[in-house]
């Protein structure tokens, strides 16, 4: 490109491909970093975005307002204060005129009334201490409301792989840190529900803090202080007696096992996974159970435990909750399960399971570690009230396919009624990889692809129609 003027405040830059830029020049003190980002729009058109090298990534569930204050900077182009709003999941570049500004953040709720809401965070967000690519600085901040509510969140500042900063001017000149950073906003604790049913949670340290998480979803918890221990209590609709999981301060990724009880006192063991990934928050998952902390990730879904290998300052945690097994009944029959060697049926099964097939998967875990780790099943007693349902031969819950026969002994000396079904055990995928899916299906399936309505009967039972 070549310039169309010398000392004018506005120059016309002519490029060899006839693309023209109009540039406004303003004297500034010190250098700046500008990023030209080229992306492809559609199949052929290229989009060139000119932006600063300082990005703000909002990973919170709430809309946030950002305050950029240039008032204390002598060398600032614009000494005014600028406000930005960043939606959940958005990544926004900070305006070039305010990359050196003091930054404050606060959440904005859509339902809040004028005069309500939170003030800006108690400390500014500062990125200049991260000077090497790959380094991550995590910090926990909080905002106060006029009703004395606290909203805590975490910041993770990382430097992108731009050229390292150098002294400007002569030898011995001070080093000016240029923005080349990503600032990520994270919740202090995220609870993920990896169960096929609703998950209820409460927090012991915060009175009145409770919630319900739909299957496969997660929720952020902002009222807790991760610098002290946090006790999470979980229960399910059919398991009213809760189990607890404690996230200690400075936690690292770990797996936990806790149990809940149904209304008959039968236990169900769930896995709690606490994940602390540096710069990614703390997450707790229940998939069983998975828990994540902001920098920590813990997953419990069997006996597999993963550690991050390094301890980092706690800035966000994910807690995930999962179950060891899901029992999926596709046989169209009411089927009741029991661990081999244990006198009572598996937890979560009640009188309705004796009458009709369960639609939702049944959460299962071995309640007695000293008994056989196999499972037995029978049809519901209401299917043939004139007979006695017998448990089948034990089957294991390891990957593979098995076949079992369910028998009902009739009281009037008639031949027994028998049902055969297949058992397919598969490991879960993705975030459900710590859960095994056990699918029960008929040994044979008849698909009528004709245009006629057909009736089927086993030959020994066939009669003249």
C-alpha atoms as one frame of an Amber mdcrd trajectory, in Angstrom:
protein
   0.000   0.000   0.000   1.060   3.609  -0.405  -0.140   6.698   1.381  -2.033
   9.511  -0.315  -0.763  12.159   2.119   2.019  12.997   4.540   1.016  14.811
   7.723  -2.709  14.958   7.156  -5.017  13.738   9.893  -6.717  11.480   7.384
  -4.848   9.447   4.739  -6.125   7.386   1.827  -4.227   4.126   1.484  -4.344
   2.625  -2.020  -3.662  -1.106  -2.383  -2.554  -3.045  -5.439  -5.844  -4.951
  -5.557  -7.835  -1.662  -5.663  -9.004  -2.141  -2.075  -9.003   1.176  -0.221
  -8.805   1.925   3.492  -9.559   5.253   5.115  -7.412   5.630   8.238  -7.846
   8.193  11.012  -4.472   9.065  12.555  -4.143  10.375  16.093  -0.806  10.927
  17.886  -0.316   8.429  20.713   2.406   7.664  23.215   3.909   4.205  22.814
   3.206   1.394  20.358   0.038  -0.670  20.013  -0.868  -4.121  18.711  -3.499
  -4.560  15.999  -4.786  -7.920  14.748  -5.969  -8.541  11.178  -8.213 -11.596
  11.304  -9.098 -13.127   7.928 -12.083 -15.479   7.773 -14.060 -17.045   4.939
 -17.684 -16.001   4.478 -19.651 -18.421   2.361 -17.724 -20.186  -0.381 -15.532
 -17.409  -1.757 -15.794 -14.093   0.074 -13.106 -13.257   2.607 -13.811 -11.094
   5.629 -10.963  -9.068   7.154 -11.598  -8.015  10.755  -9.352  -5.398  12.339
  -9.422  -5.646  16.118  -7.349  -5.381  19.243  -5.392  -8.317  20.665  -7.322
  -8.264  23.963 -10.373 -10.570  24.032 -13.051 -11.113  26.673 -14.721 -14.563
  26.724 -17.937 -14.770  28.754 -18.485 -18.380  29.893 -21.004 -17.367  32.546
 -24.720 -18.103  32.234 -25.542 -14.401  32.680 -25.181 -11.306  30.553 -22.299
  -9.196  31.899 -21.581  -5.481  31.735 -17.943  -4.421  31.350 -16.676  -1.060
  32.556 -13.494   0.254  30.880 -12.107   3.282  32.725  -9.383   5.300  30.980
  -9.473   8.144  33.509  -6.203   7.216  35.242  -4.147   6.857  32.033  -2.157
   9.955  31.056  -1.285   8.520  27.631  -4.802   7.343  26.771  -6.293   8.278
  23.412  -9.713   8.627  24.981  -9.877   9.287  28.724 -13.596   8.578  28.895
 -15.266   5.538  30.457 -16.740   2.964  28.091 -19.338   0.280  28.852 -19.827
  -2.989  26.982 -22.382  -5.767  27.343 -21.279  -9.331  26.579 -23.834 -12.123
  26.168 -23.242 -15.646  27.530 -20.856 -17.604  25.332 -19.684 -14.569  23.334
 -16.069 -13.543  22.725 -15.680  -9.764  22.319 -12.524  -7.765  21.441 -11.855
  -4.796  23.700 -11.830  -1.489  21.730  -8.336  -0.324  20.781  -8.879   2.964
  22.584  -9.482   1.142  25.896  -7.117  -1.851  25.893  -5.061  -0.240  28.673
  -8.125   0.792  30.674  -9.003  -0.455  34.140 -11.589  -3.227  33.686 -14.512
  -4.066  35.971 -17.335  -6.580  35.414 -20.787  -7.200  36.872 -23.681  -9.532
  35.960 -26.895  -8.149  34.493 -30.115 -10.098  34.989 -32.917  -9.546  32.500
 -35.542  -9.512  35.253 -33.856  -6.983  37.527 -35.650  -3.704  38.171 -34.122
  -0.200  38.093 -32.087   0.350  41.235 -31.595  -3.371  41.766 -28.789  -5.636
  40.645 -25.094  -5.901  41.422 -22.344  -3.307  41.596 -19.103  -3.842  39.708
 -16.608  -6.375  41.074 -14.519  -5.542  44.122 -11.196  -5.626  42.237 -10.218
  -4.725  38.670  -9.285  -7.406  36.161  -5.595  -7.031  35.310  -3.960  -8.981
  32.482  -0.463  -7.449  32.476   1.033 -10.005  34.896   0.783 -12.808  32.310
   3.813 -12.349  30.045   4.531 -15.816  28.621   2.399 -17.789  26.125   0.728
 -20.741  27.822   0.692 -19.165  31.295  -2.704 -18.837  32.993  -3.511 -16.582
  35.938  -6.712 -17.379  37.825  -8.497 -15.205  40.345 -11.847 -15.186  42.140
 -13.844 -11.933  42.233 -17.220 -11.031  43.677 -19.984  -8.490  43.178 -22.389
  -7.263  45.869 -26.034  -6.362  45.450 -28.022  -3.750  47.335 -29.693  -6.672
  49.147 -26.303  -7.944  50.371 -26.280 -10.888  47.961 -22.902 -12.029  46.652
 -22.172 -13.070  43.079 -18.806 -14.796  42.773 -17.041 -15.616  39.523 -13.562
 -16.536  38.337 -11.256 -14.978  35.782  -8.658 -16.915  33.806  -6.145 -14.732
  31.953  -3.998 -16.414  29.308  -1.554 -14.981  26.773  -1.883 -15.970  23.129
   1.130 -16.920  21.044   2.078 -13.430  19.861   5.722 -12.236  19.661   7.166
 -11.431  23.069   7.251  -7.798  24.162  10.507  -5.870  23.792  11.807  -2.593
  25.255  10.886   0.410  23.118  13.570   2.951  22.244  17.149   2.854  23.477
  18.789   0.134  25.519  17.542   0.195  29.075  14.124   1.579  28.163  11.214
   0.175  30.182   9.352  -2.856  28.869   5.825  -1.986  27.760   3.469  -4.950
  28.041   1.158  -5.019  25.041  -2.246  -6.731  25.147  -2.156 -10.202  23.600
  -4.473 -11.920  26.030  -7.738 -13.781  26.448  -9.744 -12.989  29.590 -12.241
 -15.777  30.358 -15.056 -15.370  32.886 -16.036 -18.627  34.634 -18.470 -19.678
  37.373 -16.765 -20.807  40.617 -18.605 -24.158  40.624 -20.569 -25.873  37.870
 -22.746 -28.903  38.631 -23.440 -31.232  35.682 -26.184 -33.857  35.724 -25.157
 -36.969  33.774 -28.180 -38.944  34.948 -31.318 -39.736  32.896 -33.519 -38.085
  35.553 -33.758 -34.759  37.378 -31.082 -34.059  39.974 -31.824 -31.970  43.077
 -29.027 -30.217  44.964 -28.579 -28.039  48.036 -25.511 -26.279  49.460 -25.012
 -26.630  53.185 -23.016 -23.415  53.604 -25.645 -21.187  51.937 -29.119 -21.212
  53.515 -31.887 -21.490  50.942 -29.582 -22.297  48.025 -31.158 -25.232  46.179
 -31.987 -26.177  42.621 -33.086 -28.814  40.134 -30.990 -29.830  37.108 -32.574
 -31.482  34.088 -30.940 -34.600  32.554 -27.808 -33.801  30.570 -27.714 -30.152
  31.649 -25.558 -28.202  34.078 -25.962 -25.180  36.304 -23.575 -22.624  37.764
 -23.405 -21.923  41.498 -22.188 -18.371  42.216 -23.029 -17.944  45.896 -20.386
 -20.308  47.309 -16.923 -19.406  48.547 -14.428 -21.852  47.036 -11.692 -20.702
  49.423 -13.381 -22.853  52.081 -14.980 -26.302  51.943 -18.244 -26.599  50.019
 -20.652 -29.441  50.833 -23.109 -30.344  48.071 -26.113 -32.535  48.915 -27.848
 -34.452  46.118 -31.086 -36.414  45.903 -33.418 -37.753  43.186 -37.191 -37.891
  42.896 -37.341 -41.580  43.898 -34.377 -41.260  46.275 -35.376 -38.651  48.878
 -32.586 -39.456  51.348 -29.661 -37.345  50.080 -25.978 -38.072  49.730 -23.242
 -35.472  50.174 -20.065 -34.568  48.324 -17.478 -32.212  49.831 -15.266 -30.015
  47.641 -12.281 -28.906  49.765 -10.466 -25.592  49.220  -7.676 -25.826  46.683
  -9.139 -29.079  45.366  -7.568 -31.036  42.549  -9.342 -33.336  40.135 -10.689
 -36.367  41.960 -13.433 -38.978  41.950 -15.833 -39.637  44.808 -18.443 -42.251
  45.638 -21.552 -41.348  47.614 -24.933 -42.961  48.087 -28.555 -41.938  48.144
 -31.466 -44.014  49.489 -34.932 -44.601  48.113 -38.121 -44.439  50.192 -37.581
 -48.078  51.273 -34.041 -47.391  52.503 -32.288 -49.245  49.677 -28.961 -47.628
  48.671 -27.842 -46.440  45.249 -24.187 -45.489  44.796 -23.435 -42.555  42.504
 -20.160 -41.273  41.147 -19.094 -37.678  41.758 -16.360 -36.323  39.522 -14.609
 -33.088  40.510 -12.743 -31.555  37.592 -10.245 -28.757  38.086  -8.845 -27.770
  34.701  -6.633 -24.719  34.805  -8.386 -21.917  33.013 -11.562 -23.958  32.497
 -13.281 -23.712  35.853 -14.365 -26.223  38.470 -16.998 -28.671  37.312 -18.975
 -31.260  39.220 -20.649 -34.021  37.208 -23.142 -36.590  38.343 -23.617 -39.478
  35.920 -23.386 -41.047  38.403 -21.742 -37.829  39.309 -19.266 -35.415  37.786
 -17.888 -32.372  39.558 -15.772 -29.622  38.047 -13.871 -26.900  39.791 -12.373
 -23.893  37.999  -9.413 -25.284  37.420 -10.537 -28.777  38.639 -12.311 -31.642
  36.963 -13.486 -34.709  38.842 -15.487 -37.537  37.311 -16.981 -40.521  39.099
 -18.616 -43.146  36.989 -17.082 -46.395  37.950 -13.742 -46.823  39.578 -11.726
 -44.673  37.190  -9.969 -41.726  38.820  -8.155 -39.020  36.893  -5.869 -36.402
  38.387  -4.639 -33.266  36.690  -1.103 -33.951  37.874  -0.499 -30.374  38.981
  -2.028 -28.280  41.714  -3.279 -24.870  40.647  -4.979 -22.033  42.446  -8.679
 -22.777  42.563 -10.584 -20.592  40.116 -13.481 -22.682  38.962 -14.742 -26.219
  39.541 -17.053 -28.641  37.767 -18.808 -31.374  39.715 -20.399 -34.124  37.625
 -22.756 -36.794  38.954 -23.220 -40.124  37.155 -24.385 -43.678  37.825 -22.333
 -46.845  37.171 -25.121 -48.534  35.154 -28.294 -47.661  33.297 -30.727 -50.573
  32.836 -32.820 -49.957  29.706 -35.818 -52.290  29.296 -36.954 -52.693  25.673
 -38.651 -56.076  26.130 -42.202 -54.661  26.519 -42.405 -56.756  29.728 -42.271
 -55.599  33.353 -38.851 -56.780  34.578 -37.519 -56.595  38.152 -33.774 -56.735
  38.908 -31.710 -57.847  41.892 -28.014 -58.269  42.642 -27.128 -61.945  42.910
 -26.728 -62.932  46.570 -28.643 -59.908  47.917 -32.124 -60.612  49.369 -33.840
 -57.379  48.315 -34.505 -56.063  44.823 -32.442 -53.213  43.411 -33.106 -49.685
  44.628 -35.602 -47.529  42.780 -38.057 -50.371  41.999 -41.542 -50.226  43.470
 -44.980 -51.797  43.015 -45.491 -50.225  39.590 -42.456 -52.109  38.274 -44.331
 -55.357  38.969 -47.138 -54.249  36.669 -45.730 -52.305  33.708 -42.478 -51.830
  31.842 -40.410 -48.906  33.037 -39.950 -46.271  30.344 -37.005 -44.386  31.860
 -33.665 -46.150  32.432 -33.210 -47.640  35.901 -30.113 -46.431  37.751 -28.205
 -49.373  39.183 -25.145 -49.991  41.322 -23.946 -53.025  43.247 -25.117 -52.404
  46.808 -23.051 -55.194  48.425 -19.367 -55.227  47.507 -18.898 -58.692  49.055
 -21.722 -60.327  47.083 -21.451 -61.501  43.488 -21.103 -58.672  40.965 -23.748
 -60.209  38.727 -27.410 -59.473  38.169 -30.579 -61.596  38.079 -34.006 -60.643
  36.727 -37.603 -61.852  36.650 -40.861 -60.665  35.129 -43.232 -58.653  37.298
 -45.576 -60.629  39.517 -48.632 -58.898  38.048 -47.940 -60.199  34.530 -49.073
 -63.732  35.496 -50.817 -63.413  38.872 -51.710 -67.125  38.768 -48.028 -68.095
  38.577 -44.735 -67.611  40.402 -42.024 -65.605  38.628 -38.554 -67.179  38.822
 -35.273 -65.291  38.704 -33.115 -66.106  35.687 -29.523 -67.316  35.725 -27.056
 -64.584  36.789 -25.521 -62.430  34.056 -22.524 -60.117  34.250 -22.466 -56.431
  33.336 -19.308 -56.444  31.266 -19.186 -55.427  27.616 -20.785 -58.025  25.345
 -24.047 -59.764  24.429 -25.797 -62.475  26.499 -29.117 -64.341  26.343 -31.285
 -65.269  29.327 -34.662 -66.960  29.856 -37.339 -65.702  32.248 -39.608 -68.437
  33.619 -43.040 -68.260  35.250 -44.224 -71.430  37.046 -47.999 -71.869  36.906
 -49.850 -73.328  39.891 -52.268 -75.599  37.980 -49.553 -77.923  36.596 -49.631
 -76.284  33.184 -46.328 -75.869  31.321 -44.170 -73.009  32.476 -44.315 -69.720
  30.587 -40.899 -68.661  29.331 -39.576 -65.429  27.854 -36.158 -65.105  26.217
 -34.381 -61.806  25.904 -30.973 -60.497  24.909 -28.649 -58.434  27.109 -26.331
 -55.947  25.401 -23.831 -54.098  27.620 -22.194 -51.041  26.054 -19.933 -48.362
  27.537 -21.224 -44.810  27.290 -19.689 -42.278  24.932 -18.364 -38.773  25.399
 -19.268 -37.278  28.734 -21.121 -40.535  29.604 -18.041 -42.702  29.121 -17.976
 -43.634  32.827 -21.458 -45.176  32.637 -22.317 -48.602  31.183 -25.609 -48.929
  29.303 -27.349 -52.316  29.768 -30.063 -52.860  27.125 -32.603 -55.686  27.459
 -34.424 -56.493  24.211 -36.525 -59.380  22.797 -34.643 -62.268  21.242 -36.765
 -61.909  18.108 -38.492 -58.895  16.626 -41.117 -59.110  13.861 -41.393 -56.133
  11.512 -44.483 -55.988   9.314 -43.519 -54.093   6.153 -46.566 -55.217   4.193
 -49.716 -53.186   3.657 -51.805 -55.728   5.595 -52.512 -56.156   9.272 -51.084
 -59.514  10.339 -51.529 -61.738  13.382 -48.663 -63.843  14.696 -48.617 -66.856
  17.011 -46.099 -69.512  17.932 -47.096 -72.739  16.212 -47.802 -74.682  19.389
 -50.256 -71.979  20.474 -51.883 -71.401  17.074 -55.624 -72.031  16.730 -58.042
 -71.828  13.824 -59.201 -68.242  13.330
